[in-house]
Coordinates of C-alpha atoms in Angstrom, one line a residue:
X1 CA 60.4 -55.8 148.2
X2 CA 60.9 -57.5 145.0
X3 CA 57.9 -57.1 142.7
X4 CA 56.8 -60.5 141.5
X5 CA 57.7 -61.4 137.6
X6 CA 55.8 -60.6 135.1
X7 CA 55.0 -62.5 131.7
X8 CA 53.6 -61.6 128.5
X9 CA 50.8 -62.2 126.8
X10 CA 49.3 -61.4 123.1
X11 CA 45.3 -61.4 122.3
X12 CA 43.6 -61.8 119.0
X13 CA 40.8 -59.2 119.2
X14 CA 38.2 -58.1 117.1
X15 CA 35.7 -55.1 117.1
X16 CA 33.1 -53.2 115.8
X17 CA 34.4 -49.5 115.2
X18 CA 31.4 -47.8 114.8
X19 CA 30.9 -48.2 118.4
X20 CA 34.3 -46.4 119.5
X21 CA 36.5 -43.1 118.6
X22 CA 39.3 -45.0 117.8
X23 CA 41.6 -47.7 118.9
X24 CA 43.8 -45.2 121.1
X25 CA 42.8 -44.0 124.3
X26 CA 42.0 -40.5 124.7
X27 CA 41.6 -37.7 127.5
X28 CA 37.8 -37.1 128.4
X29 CA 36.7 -40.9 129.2
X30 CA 36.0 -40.7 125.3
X31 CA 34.8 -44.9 124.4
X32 CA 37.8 -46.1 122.8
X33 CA 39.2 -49.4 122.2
X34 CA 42.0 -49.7 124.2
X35 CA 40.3 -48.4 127.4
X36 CA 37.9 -50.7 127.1
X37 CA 40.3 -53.6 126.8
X38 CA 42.5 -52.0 129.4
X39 CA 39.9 -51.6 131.9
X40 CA 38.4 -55.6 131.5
X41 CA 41.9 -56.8 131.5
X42 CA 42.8 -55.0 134.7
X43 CA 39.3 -56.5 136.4
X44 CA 40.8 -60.0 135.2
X45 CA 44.0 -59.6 136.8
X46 CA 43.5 -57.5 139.5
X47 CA 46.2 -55.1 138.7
X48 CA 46.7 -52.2 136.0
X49 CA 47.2 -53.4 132.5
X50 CA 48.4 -51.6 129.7
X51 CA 47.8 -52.7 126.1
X52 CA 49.9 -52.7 123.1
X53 CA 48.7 -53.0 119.7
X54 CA 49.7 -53.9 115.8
X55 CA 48.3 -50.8 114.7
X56 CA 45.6 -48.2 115.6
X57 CA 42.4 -47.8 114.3
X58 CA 40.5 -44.8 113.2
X59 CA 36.9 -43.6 114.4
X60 CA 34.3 -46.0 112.4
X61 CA 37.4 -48.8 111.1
X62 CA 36.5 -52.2 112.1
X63 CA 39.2 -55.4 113.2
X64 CA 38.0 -58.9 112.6
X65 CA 42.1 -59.8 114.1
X66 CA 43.7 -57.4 116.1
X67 CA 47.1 -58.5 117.2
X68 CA 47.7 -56.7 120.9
X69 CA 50.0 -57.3 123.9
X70 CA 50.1 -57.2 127.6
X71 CA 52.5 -57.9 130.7
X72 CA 50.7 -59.2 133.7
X73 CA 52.2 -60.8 136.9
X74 CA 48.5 -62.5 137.4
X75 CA 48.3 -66.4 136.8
X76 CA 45.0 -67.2 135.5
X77 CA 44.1 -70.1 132.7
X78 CA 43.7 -69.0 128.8
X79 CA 39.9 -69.1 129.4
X80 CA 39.8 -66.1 131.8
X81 CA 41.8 -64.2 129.6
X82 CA 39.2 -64.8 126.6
X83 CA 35.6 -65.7 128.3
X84 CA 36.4 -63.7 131.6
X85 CA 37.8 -60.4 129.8
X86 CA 34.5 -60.6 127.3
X87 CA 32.2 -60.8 130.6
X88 CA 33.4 -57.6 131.2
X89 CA 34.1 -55.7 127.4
X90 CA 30.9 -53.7 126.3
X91 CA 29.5 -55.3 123.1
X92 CA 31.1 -54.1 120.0
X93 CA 34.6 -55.7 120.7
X94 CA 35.6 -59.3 122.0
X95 CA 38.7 -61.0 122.9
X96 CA 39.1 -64.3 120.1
X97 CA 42.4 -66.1 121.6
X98 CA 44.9 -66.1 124.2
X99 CA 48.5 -66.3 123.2
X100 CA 51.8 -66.9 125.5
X101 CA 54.3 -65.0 124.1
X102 CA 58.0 -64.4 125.1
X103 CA 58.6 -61.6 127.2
X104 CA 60.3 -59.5 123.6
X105 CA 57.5 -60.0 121.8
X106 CA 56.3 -56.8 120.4
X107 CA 52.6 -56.1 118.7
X108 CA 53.7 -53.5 116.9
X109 CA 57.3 -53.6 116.3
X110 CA 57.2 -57.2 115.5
X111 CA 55.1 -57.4 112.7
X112 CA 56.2 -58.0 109.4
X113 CA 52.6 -57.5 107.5
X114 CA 49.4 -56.3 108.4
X115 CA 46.0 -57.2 106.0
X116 CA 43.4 -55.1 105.5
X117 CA 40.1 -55.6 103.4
X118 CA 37.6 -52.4 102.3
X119 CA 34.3 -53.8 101.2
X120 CA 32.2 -51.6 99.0
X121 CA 28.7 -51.2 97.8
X122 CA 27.6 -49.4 94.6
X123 CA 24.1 -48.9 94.8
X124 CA 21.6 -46.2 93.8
X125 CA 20.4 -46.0 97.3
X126 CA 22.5 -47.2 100.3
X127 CA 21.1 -50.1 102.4
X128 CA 20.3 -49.8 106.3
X129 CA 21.6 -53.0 106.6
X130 CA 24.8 -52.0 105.5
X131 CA 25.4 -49.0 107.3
X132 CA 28.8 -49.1 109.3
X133 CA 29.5 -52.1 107.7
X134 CA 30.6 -51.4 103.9
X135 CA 31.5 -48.3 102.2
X136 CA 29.1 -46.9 99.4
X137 CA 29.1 -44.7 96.0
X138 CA 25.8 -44.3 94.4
X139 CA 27.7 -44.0 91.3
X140 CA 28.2 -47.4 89.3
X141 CA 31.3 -48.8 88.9
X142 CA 33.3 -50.9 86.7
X143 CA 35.8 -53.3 88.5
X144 CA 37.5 -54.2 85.5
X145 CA 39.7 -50.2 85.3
X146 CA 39.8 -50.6 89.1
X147 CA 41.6 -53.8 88.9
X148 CA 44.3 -52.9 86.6
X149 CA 45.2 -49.5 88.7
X150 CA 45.0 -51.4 91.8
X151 CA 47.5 -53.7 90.1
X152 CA 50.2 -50.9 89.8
X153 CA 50.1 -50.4 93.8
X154 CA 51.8 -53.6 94.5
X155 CA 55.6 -53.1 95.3
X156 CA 57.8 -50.5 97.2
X157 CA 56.5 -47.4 96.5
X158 CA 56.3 -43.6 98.3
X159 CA 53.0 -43.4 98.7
X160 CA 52.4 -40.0 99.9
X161 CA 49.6 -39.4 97.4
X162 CA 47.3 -41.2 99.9
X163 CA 48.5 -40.1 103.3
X164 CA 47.1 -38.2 105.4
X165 CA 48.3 -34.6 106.4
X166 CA 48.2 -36.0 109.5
X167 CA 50.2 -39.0 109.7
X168 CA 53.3 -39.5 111.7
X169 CA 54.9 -42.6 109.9
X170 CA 58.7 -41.4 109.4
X171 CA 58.8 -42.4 106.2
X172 CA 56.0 -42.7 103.1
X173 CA 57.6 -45.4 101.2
X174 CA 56.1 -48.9 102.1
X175 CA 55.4 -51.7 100.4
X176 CA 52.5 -53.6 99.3
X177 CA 53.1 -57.4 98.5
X178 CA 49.3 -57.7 97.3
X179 CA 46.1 -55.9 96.0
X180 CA 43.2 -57.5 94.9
X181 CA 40.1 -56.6 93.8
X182 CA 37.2 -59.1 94.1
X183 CA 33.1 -59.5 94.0
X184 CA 31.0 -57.8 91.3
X185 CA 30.5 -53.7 90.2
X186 CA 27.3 -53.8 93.0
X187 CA 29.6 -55.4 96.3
X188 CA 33.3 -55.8 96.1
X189 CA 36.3 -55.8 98.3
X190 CA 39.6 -54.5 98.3
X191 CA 42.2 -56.8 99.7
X192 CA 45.9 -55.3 100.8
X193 CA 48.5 -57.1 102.3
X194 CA 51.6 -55.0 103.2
X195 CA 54.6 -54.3 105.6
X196 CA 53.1 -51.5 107.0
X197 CA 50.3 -48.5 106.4
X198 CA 50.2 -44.8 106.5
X199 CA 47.3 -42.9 107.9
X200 CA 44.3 -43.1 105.8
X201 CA 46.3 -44.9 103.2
X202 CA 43.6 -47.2 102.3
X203 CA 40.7 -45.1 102.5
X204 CA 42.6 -42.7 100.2
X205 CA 43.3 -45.8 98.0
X206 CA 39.7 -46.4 97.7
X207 CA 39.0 -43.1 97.3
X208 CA 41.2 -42.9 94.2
X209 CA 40.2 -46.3 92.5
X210 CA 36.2 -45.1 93.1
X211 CA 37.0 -42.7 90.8
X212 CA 39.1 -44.8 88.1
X213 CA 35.6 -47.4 88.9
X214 CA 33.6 -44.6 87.5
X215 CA 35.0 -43.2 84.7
X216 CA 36.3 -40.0 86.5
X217 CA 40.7 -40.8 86.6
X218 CA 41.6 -43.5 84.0
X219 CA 44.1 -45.3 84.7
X220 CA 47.4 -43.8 83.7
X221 CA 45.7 -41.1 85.8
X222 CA 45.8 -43.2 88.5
X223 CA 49.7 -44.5 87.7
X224 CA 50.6 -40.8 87.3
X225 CA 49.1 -39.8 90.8
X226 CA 51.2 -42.6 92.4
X227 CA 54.2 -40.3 90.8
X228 CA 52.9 -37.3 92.1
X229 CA 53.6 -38.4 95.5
X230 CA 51.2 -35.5 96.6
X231 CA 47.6 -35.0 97.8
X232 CA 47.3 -31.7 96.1
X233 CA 45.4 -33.5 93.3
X234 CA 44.0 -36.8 94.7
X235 CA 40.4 -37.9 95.0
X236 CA 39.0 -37.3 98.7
X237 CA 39.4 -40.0 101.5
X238 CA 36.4 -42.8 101.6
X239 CA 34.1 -43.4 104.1
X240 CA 35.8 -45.5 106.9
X241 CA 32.8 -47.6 107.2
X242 CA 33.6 -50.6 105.0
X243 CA 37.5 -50.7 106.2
X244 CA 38.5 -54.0 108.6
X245 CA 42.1 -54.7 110.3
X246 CA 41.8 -58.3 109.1
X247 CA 44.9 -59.5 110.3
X248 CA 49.0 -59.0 111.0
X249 CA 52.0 -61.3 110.3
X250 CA 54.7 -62.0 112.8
X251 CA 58.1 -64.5 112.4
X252 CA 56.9 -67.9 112.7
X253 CA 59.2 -68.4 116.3
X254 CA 56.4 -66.2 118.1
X255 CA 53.6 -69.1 116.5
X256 CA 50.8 -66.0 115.9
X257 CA 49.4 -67.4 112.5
X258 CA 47.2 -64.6 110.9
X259 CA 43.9 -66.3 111.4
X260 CA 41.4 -66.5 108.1
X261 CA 39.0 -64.4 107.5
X262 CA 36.1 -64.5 109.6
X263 CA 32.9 -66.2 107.0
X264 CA 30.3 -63.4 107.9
X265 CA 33.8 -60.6 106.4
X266 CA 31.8 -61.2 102.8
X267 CA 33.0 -61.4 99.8
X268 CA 34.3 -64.7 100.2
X269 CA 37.1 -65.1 97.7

């Protein structure tokens, strides 16, 4: 018997990390992501559906536009797909759109740029209302150092100096086709747009230009540990509290437009 054809489909999805270990599914039933997507999706359709994303997501990092895909052999209208898959989700993540997609379309291999944005609060005292939400350093900052060191990231560089010990990525050169700093020395945010991101990369970033922010690696320090290409001598990884998945690029023929950032995502540039 012939199984009956299948088509593909890609969501926009957003979520609240600090409700989940991760985007990946694990062993153990752990909350994750992708098991909870997996698990409303396959309620929707009525058969097992696996997920495929742009890129995973640590413990405690946020998406405001999470690019996944899925094959399904179930006909049901774009609405089920968004409003009927959110009837199931916990809260903390949500299905935004519904996209038809041809059947090589692939979430991961497919994109050509992936956004990120680290918002940050320096503050003597950390605010409730902010925990989860944004990183924090008691210690002031001045935006203007941070700025110019975030400047010399832009480009194709090897970027080991902020990868994780961990990481799997083949290679650690990538390239960055923007960095920008914006907001004032009490809350800013840290805009990268790239090809692609090594583990940690911009927590490790952040990590780094906290310290140029505050006096403690000026900034030829900072150009000189992009040389290094080692973490031997680089500041400590940040918080992953104030770090969003805001968004991946695709070729135009697969008509995925990297949706704006979401109002509440503050600063607003």
């Amino acid at each position: 018997m012939t199984e009956p054809p299948k088509t593909r489909r890609a969501l926009i999805v957003a979520y609240d990390g600090s409700r989940f270990f991760g985007w990946q599914k694990q062993a153990g039933g752990v909350p994750t992501v992708q098991a909870a997507l997996e698990e409303a999706l396959s309620g929707i359709a009525g058969e097992r559906i696996a997920v495929t994303a742009a890129g995973r997501t640590d413990t405690g990092v946020h998406a405001a536009a999470q690019v996944v895909h899925f094959d399904t052999a179930a006909e049901r209208p774009g609405q089920a797909w968004v409003r009927g898959t959110n009837s199931l989700l916990p809260e903390g993540v949500a299905v935004l759109r519904v996209h038809n997609v041809p059947p090589h379309f692939h979430a991961r291999f497919d994109a050509c740029g992936r956004r990120y944005r680290y918002v940050l609060q320096s503050a003597p005292v950390r605010s409730p209302l902010l925990a989860g939400r944004a990183g924090w350093t008691h210690t002031p900052l001045d935006p203007a150092p941070m700025r110019e060191a975030a400047a010399l990231l832009v480009g194709t560089h090897d970027f080991s100096s902020f990868r994780a010990a961990e990481c799997q990525a083949k290679s650690p050169v990538k390239t960055l086709y923007s960095v920008r700093l914006s907001g004032t020395a009490r809350f800013m945010a840290l805009d990268l747009h790239g090809n692609a991101f090594l583990h940690h990369m911009v927590r490790n970033i952040v990590g780094a230009l906290v310290y140029v922010g505050s006096g403690r690696l000026s900034v030829a320090g900072f150009a000189e540990l992009i040389a290094a290409k080692s973490r031997l001598k680089a500041p400590p990884t940040f918080m992953p509290d104030g770090l969003y998945l805001t968004g991946a690029d695709y070729p135009p023929e697969f008509g995925l437009d990297t949706p704006p950032l979401p109002d509440w995502l503050w600063p607003q540039l």
